[in-house]
Short mmCIF file of C-alpha atoms in Angstrom, two decimals:
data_model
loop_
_atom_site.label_atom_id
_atom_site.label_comp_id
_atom_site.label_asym_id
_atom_site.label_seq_id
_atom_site.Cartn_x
_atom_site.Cartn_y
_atom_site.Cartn_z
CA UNK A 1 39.32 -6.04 41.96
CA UNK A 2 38.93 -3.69 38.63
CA UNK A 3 37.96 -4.97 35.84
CA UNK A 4 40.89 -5.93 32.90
CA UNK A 5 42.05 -2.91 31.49
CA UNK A 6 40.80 -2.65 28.01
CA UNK A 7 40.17 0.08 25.52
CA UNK A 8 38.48 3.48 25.93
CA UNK A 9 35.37 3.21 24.15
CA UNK A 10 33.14 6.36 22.96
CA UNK A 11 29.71 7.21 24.67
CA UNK A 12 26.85 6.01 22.90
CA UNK A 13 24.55 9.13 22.05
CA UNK A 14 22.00 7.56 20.49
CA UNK A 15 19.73 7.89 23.64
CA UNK A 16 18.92 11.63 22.28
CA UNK A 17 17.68 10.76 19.12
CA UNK A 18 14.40 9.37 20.65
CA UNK A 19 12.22 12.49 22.17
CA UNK A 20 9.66 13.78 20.28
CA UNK A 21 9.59 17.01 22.74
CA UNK A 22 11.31 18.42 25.43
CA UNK A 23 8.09 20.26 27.96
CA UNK A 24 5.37 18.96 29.11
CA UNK A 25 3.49 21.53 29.16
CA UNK A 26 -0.13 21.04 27.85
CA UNK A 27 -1.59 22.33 24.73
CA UNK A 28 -5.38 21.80 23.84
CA UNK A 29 -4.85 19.51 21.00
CA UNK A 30 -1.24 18.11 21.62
CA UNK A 31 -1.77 14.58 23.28
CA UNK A 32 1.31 14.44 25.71
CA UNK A 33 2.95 10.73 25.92
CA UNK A 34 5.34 10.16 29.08
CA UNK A 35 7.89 7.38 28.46
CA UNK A 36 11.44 6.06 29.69
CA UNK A 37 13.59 8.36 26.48
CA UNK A 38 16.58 6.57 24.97
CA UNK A 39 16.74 3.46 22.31
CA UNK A 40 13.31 2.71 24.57
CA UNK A 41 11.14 5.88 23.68
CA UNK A 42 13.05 5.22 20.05
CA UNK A 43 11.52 1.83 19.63
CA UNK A 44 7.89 3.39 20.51
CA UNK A 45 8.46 6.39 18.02
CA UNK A 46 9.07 3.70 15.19
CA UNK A 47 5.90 1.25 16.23
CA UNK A 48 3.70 3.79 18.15
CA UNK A 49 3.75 7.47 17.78
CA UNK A 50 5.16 7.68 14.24
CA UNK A 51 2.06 5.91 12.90
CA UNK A 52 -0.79 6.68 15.03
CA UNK A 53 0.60 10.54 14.09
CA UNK A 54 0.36 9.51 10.25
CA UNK A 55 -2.67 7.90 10.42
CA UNK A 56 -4.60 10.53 12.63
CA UNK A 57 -2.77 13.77 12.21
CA UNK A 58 -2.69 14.20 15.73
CA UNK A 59 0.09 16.31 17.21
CA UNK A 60 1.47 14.24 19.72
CA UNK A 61 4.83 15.27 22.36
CA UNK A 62 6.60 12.90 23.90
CA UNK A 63 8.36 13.76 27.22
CA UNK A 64 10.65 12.05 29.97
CA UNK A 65 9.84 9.93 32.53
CA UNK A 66 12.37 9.09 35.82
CA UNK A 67 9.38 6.78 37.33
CA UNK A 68 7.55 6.80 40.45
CA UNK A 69 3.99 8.62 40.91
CA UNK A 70 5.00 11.93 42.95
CA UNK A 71 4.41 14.03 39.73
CA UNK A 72 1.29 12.29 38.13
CA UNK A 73 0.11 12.74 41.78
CA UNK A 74 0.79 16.18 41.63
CA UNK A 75 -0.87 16.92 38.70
CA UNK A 76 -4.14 15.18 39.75
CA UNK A 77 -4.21 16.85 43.37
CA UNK A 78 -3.90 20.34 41.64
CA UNK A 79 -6.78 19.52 38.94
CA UNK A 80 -3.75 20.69 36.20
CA UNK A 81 -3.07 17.38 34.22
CA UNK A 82 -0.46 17.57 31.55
CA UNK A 83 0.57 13.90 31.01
CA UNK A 84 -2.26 11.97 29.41
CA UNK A 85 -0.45 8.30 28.65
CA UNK A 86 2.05 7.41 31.00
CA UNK A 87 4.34 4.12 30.34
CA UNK A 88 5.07 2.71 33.38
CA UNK A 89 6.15 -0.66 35.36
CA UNK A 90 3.03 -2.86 36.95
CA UNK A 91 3.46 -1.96 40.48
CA UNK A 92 3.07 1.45 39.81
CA UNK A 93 0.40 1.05 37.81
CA UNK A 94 -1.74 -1.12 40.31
CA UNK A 95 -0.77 1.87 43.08
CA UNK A 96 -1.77 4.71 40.67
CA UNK A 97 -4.78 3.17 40.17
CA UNK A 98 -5.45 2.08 44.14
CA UNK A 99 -5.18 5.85 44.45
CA UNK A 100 -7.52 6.98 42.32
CA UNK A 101 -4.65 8.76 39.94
CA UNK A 102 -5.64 6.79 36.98
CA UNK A 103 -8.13 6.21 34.53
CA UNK A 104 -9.91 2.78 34.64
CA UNK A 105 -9.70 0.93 30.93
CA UNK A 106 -12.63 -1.09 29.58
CA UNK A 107 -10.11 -4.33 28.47
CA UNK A 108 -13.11 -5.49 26.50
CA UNK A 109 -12.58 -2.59 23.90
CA UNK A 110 -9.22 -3.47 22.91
CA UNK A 111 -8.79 -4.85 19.39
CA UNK A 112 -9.49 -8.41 19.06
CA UNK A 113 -6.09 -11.12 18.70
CA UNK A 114 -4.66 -11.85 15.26
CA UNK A 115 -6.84 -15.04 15.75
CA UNK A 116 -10.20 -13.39 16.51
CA UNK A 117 -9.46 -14.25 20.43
CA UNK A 118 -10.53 -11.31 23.06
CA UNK A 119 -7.90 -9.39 24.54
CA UNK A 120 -8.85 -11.08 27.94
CA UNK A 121 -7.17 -14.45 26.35
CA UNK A 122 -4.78 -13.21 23.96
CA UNK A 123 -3.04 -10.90 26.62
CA UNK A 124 -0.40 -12.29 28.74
CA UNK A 125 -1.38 -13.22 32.71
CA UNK A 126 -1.19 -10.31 34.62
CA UNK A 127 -1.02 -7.55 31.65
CA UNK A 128 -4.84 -5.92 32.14
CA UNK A 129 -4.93 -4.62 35.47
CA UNK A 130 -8.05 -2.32 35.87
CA UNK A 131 -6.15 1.06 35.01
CA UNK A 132 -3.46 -0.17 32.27
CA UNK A 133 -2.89 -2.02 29.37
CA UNK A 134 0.16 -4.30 28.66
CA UNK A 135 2.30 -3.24 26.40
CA UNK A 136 6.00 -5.56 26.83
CA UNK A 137 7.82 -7.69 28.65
CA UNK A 138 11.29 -6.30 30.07
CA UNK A 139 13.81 -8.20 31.75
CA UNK A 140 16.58 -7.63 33.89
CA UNK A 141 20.16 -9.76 33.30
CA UNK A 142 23.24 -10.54 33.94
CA UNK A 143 25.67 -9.46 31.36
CA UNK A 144 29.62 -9.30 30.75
CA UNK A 145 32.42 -8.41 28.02
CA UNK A 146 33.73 -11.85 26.36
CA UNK A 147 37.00 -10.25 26.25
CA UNK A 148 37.37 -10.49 30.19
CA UNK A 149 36.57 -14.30 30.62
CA UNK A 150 37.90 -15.84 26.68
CA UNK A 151 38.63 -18.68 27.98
CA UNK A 152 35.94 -20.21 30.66
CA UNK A 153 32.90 -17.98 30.32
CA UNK A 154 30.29 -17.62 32.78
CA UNK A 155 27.00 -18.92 32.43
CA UNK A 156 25.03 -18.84 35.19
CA UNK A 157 23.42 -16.40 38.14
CA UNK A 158 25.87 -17.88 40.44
CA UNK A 159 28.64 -16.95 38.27
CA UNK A 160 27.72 -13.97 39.07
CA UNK A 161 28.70 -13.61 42.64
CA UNK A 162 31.92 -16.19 42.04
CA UNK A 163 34.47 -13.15 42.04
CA UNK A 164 37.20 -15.55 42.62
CA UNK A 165 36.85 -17.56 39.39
CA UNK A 166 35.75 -14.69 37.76
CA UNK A 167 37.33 -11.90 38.41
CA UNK A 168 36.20 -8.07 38.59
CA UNK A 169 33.98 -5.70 39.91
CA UNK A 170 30.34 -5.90 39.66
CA UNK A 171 27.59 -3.78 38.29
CA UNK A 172 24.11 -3.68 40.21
CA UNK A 173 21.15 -1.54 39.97
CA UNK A 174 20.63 0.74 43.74
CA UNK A 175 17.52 -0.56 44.27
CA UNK A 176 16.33 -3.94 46.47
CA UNK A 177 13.81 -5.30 43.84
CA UNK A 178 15.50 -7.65 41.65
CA UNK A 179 18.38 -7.34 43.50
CA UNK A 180 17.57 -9.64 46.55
CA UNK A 181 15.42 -12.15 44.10
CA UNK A 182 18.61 -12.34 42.35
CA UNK A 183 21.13 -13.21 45.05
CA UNK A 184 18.35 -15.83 46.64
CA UNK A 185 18.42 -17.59 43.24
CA UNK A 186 22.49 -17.60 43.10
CA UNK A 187 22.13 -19.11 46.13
CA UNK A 188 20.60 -22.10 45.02
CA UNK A 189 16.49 -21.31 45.56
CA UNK A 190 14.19 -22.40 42.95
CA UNK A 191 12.11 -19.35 41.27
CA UNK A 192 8.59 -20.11 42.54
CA UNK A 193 9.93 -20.50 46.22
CA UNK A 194 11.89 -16.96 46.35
CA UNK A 195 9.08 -14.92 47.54
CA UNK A 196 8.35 -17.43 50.25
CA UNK A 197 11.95 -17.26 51.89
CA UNK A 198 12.03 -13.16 51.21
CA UNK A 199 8.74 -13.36 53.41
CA UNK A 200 10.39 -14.87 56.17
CA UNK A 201 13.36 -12.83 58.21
CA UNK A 202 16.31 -15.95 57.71
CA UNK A 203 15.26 -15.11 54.22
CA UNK A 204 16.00 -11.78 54.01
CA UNK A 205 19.48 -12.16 55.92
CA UNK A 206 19.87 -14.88 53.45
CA UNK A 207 19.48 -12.14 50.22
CA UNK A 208 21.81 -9.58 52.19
CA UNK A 209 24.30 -12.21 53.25
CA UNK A 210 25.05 -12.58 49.54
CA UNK A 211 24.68 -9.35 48.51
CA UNK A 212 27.65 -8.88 51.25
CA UNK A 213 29.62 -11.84 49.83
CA UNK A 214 30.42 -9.44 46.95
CA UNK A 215 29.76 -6.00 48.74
CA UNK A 216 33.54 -4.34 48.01
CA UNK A 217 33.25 -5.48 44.17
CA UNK A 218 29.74 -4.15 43.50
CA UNK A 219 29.44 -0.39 41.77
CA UNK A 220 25.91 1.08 41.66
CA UNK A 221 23.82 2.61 38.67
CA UNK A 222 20.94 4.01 38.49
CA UNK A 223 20.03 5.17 34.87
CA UNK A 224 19.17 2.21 32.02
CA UNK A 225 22.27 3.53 29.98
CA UNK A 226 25.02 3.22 33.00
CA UNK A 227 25.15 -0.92 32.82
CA UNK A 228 26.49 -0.81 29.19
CA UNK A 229 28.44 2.31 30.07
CA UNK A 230 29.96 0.66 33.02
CA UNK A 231 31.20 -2.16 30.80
CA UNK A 232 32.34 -0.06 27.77
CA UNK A 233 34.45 2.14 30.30
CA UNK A 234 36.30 -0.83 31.44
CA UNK A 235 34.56 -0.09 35.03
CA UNK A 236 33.54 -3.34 35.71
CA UNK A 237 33.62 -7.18 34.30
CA UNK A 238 30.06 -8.16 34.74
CA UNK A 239 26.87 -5.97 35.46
CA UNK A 240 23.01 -6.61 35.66
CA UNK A 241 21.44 -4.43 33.49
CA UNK A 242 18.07 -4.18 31.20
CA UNK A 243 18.15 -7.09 28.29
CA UNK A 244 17.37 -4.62 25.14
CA UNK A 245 19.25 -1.93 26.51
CA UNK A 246 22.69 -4.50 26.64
CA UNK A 247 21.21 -6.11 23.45
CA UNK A 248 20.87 -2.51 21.50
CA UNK A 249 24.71 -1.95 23.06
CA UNK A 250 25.72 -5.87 20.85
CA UNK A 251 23.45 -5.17 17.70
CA UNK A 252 23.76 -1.59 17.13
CA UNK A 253 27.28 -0.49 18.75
CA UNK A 254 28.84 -4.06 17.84
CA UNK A 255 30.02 -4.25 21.62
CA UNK A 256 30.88 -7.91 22.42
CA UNK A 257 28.92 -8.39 25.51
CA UNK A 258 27.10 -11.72 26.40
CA UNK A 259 23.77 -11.79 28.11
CA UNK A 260 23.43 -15.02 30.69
CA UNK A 261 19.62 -15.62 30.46
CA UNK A 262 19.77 -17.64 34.11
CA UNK A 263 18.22 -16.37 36.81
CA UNK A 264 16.62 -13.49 34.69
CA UNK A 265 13.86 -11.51 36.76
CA UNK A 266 11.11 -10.06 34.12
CA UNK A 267 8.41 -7.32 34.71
CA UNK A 268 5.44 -6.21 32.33
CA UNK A 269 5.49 -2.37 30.98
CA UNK A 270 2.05 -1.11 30.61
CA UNK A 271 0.15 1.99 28.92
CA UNK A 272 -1.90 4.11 31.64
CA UNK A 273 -4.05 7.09 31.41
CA UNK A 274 -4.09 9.85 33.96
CA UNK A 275 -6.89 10.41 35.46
CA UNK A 276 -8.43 13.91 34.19
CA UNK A 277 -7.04 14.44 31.24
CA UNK A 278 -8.41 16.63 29.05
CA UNK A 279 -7.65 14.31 26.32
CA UNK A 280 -9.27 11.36 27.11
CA UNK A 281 -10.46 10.45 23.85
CA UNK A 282 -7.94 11.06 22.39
CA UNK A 283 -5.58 8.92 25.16
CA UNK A 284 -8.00 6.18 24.69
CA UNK A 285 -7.79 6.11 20.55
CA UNK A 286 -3.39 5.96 20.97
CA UNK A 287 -3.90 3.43 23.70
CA UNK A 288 -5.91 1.08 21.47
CA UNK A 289 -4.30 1.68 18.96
CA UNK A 290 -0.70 0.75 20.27
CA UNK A 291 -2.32 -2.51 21.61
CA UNK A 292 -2.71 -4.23 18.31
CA UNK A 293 -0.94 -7.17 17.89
CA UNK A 294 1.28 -5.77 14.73
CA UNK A 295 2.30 -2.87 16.64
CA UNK A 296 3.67 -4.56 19.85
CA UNK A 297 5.37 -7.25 17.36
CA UNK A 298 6.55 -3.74 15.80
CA UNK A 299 8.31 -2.47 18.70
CA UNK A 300 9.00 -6.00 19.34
CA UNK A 301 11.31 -6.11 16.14
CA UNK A 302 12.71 -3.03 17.17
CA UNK A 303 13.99 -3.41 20.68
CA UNK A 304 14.50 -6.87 22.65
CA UNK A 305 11.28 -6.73 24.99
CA UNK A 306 8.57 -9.68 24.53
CA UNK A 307 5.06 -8.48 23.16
CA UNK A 308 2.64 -8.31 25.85
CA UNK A 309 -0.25 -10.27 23.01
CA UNK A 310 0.33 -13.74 22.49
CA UNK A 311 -0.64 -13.20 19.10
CA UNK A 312 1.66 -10.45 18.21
CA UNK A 313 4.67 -13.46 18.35
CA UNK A 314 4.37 -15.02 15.33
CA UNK A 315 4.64 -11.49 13.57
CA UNK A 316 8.45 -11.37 15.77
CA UNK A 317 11.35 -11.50 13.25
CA UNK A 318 12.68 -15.59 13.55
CA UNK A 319 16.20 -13.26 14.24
CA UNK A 320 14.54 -11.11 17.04
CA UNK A 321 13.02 -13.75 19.25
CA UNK A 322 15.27 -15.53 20.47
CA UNK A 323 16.63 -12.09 22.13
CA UNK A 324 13.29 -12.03 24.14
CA UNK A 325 12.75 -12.26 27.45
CA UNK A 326 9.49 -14.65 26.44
CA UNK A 327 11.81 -17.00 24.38
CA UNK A 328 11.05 -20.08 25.68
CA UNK A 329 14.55 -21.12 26.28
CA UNK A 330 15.77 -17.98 27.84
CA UNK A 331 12.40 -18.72 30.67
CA UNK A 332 14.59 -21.56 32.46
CA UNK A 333 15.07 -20.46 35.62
CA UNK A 334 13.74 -17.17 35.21
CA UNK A 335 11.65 -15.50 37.60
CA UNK A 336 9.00 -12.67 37.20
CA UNK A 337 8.65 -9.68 40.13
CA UNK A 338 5.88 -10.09 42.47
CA UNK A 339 4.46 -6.74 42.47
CA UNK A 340 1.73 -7.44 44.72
CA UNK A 341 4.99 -8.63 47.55
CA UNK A 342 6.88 -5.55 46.71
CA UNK A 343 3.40 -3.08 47.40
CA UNK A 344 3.78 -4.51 50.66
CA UNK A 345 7.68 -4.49 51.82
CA UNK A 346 8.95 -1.78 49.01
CA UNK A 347 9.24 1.08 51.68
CA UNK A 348 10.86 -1.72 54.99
CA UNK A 349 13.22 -3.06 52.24
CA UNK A 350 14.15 0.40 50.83
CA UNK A 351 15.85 1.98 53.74
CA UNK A 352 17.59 -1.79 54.87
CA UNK A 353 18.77 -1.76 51.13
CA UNK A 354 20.33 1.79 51.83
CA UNK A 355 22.13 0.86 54.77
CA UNK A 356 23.53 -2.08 52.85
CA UNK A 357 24.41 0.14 50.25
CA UNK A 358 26.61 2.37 52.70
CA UNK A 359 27.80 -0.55 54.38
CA UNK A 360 29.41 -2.03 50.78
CA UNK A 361 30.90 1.13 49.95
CA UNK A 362 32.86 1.42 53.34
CA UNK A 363 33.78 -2.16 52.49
CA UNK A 364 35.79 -0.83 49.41
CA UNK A 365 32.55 -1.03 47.30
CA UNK A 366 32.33 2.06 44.48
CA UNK A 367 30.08 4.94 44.67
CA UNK A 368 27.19 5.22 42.35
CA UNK A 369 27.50 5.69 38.90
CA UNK A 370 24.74 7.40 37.13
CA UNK A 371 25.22 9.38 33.34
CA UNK A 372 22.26 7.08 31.61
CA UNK A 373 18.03 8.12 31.69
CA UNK A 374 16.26 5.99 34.13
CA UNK A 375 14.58 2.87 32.82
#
């Protein structure tokens, strides 16, 4: 079932505005930053790259990045390495590194916490692997237009697959990870058991079973932008989608979505270096620099992603943190990706996940819609 018909809302174009350059190619003194672009790569120019350029004069590009290794791979094999920091999700950052395609970071050189504390304890669990350096917490959510459900709104991960009470199609990202944590946790199993059913094969049909439950309502996206689009454009009544990217959509295009906090599934975004740059100084200086605690709050105050330094909090606006994936109250029932899982079922999972994807769209499901920049 389609989604209420509502009005015909205008694209956002603010996604543009963030890019500091549009080539990567390399230039001896331009240090060449790789990020996600949109109100993202915005939120980095305001607590990252606009200061570190004013406070060092160094000429600094920022280009695109649509994720995965293949490129930063390339670059290395072919000893011709443009990117020198690359922002990019744990798990690739642990396999980047495994391969020998980035640099390895001495944590212990990172500025101290707002307290005095070492990185080591003022860093979030998980956020110093051996090639990277934390740099937010990101979340994916359930979200959905008031306007569709004014009188008994939904509240809850299960909610979301309850297309008979609430009506409408659904948004959700082409891609297993989150995905089949998600339906597992709509299905009634608690957070720090859903990696122990996925590891078993009843616990897999178990994820796909209700994934199916709601196979010919579900439309696809692909690109961070699409889940807000997909609501705006009347497409569909409730999509996952990206908490700052729906959250930019409510603050700063006064769209009246609602973001259901339950059953959110939260990943770290880290800073990485690639290995054989000829900027490594220079990568190292930004890198350190973008890991004190006032910048992170910074970007922090700018887009709805938790700080990676425990310390950086108390520098969060009071009216910014409860938008964070970190607030305390939004954590209930929330679960954070097992990277280290996905390493080792990414690629089985990947092609099951695309014959379920073909199998929902012969059940009436929509094809994929992709206009927004990947994450």
């Amino acid at each position: 079932m389609r989604a209420l018909q509502r009005r015909t809302m205008g694209v956002c174009c603010a996604a543009a505005m963030a890019l500091a350059g549009t080539s990567a190619a390399a230039h001896p003194d331009v240090l060449n930053i790789v990020s996600w672009g949109g109100v993202y790569t915005a939120s980095q120019m305001e607590a990252y790259v606009n200061p570190y350029r004013n406070r060092t004069d160094q000429p600094i590009q920022v280009d695109r990045y649509t994720g995965g290794l293949e490129e930063i791979r390339n670059q290395v094999t072919a000893n011709n390495v443009k990117w020198d920091v690359v922002d990019m999700g744990l798990s690739n950052a642990v396999r980047g590194c495994e391969e020998g395609l980035l640099m390895e970071i001495d944590h212990g050189k990172l500025p101290a916490g707002r307290d005095g504390s070492s990185p080591q304890e003022d860093f979030l669990e998980g956020m110093l692997p051996d090639c990277a350096v934390g740099q937010n917490v990101f979340s994916n959510v359930v979200a959905y237009d008031t306007r569709d459900f004014p009188d008994n709104a939904p509240d809850s991960v299960e909610d979301f697959f309850d297309t008979r009470t609430y009506p409408g199609d659904r948004g959700m990202r082409n891609n297993p990870r989150g995905n089949l944590e998600l339906a597992l946790l709509a299905d009634g199993v608690e957070p720090d058991r859903v990696y122990e059913v996925l590891s078993t094969e009843d616990g897999l049909d178990r994820a796909f079973d209700k994934l199916r439950s709601i196979a010919p309502s579900i439309t696809w996206w692909d690109g961070a932008e699409d889940p807000q689009l997909l609501l705006e454009r009347n497409q569909v009544s409730m999509t996952t989608g990206y908490n700052a990217r729906v959250q930019a959509a409510i603050d700063d295009r006064d769209q009246p979505f609602e973001i259901i906090w339950d059953g959110q599934t939260y990943n770290y975004e880290l800073w990485t270096i690639v290995k054989g740059t000829p900027h490594k100084q220079a990568a190292m200086d930004f890198v350190k620099f973008a890991s004190k605690p006032d910048r992170q709050a910074a970007q922090a105050n700018a887009i709805a992603y938790g700080p990676a330094r425990k310390s950086a909090m108390s520098l969060v606006k009071d009216s910014m943190r409860p938008k964070l994936p970190t607030a305390e109250k939004n954590l209930q029932n929330a679960l954070r990706i097992d990277h280290e899982w996905w390493a080792d079922n990414q690629d089985r999972l990947d092609e099951r996940f695309s014959a379920f994807v073909q199998e929902a769209k012969e059940m009436g499901g929509s094809d994929t819609f992709g206009v927004g920049t990947p994450r």
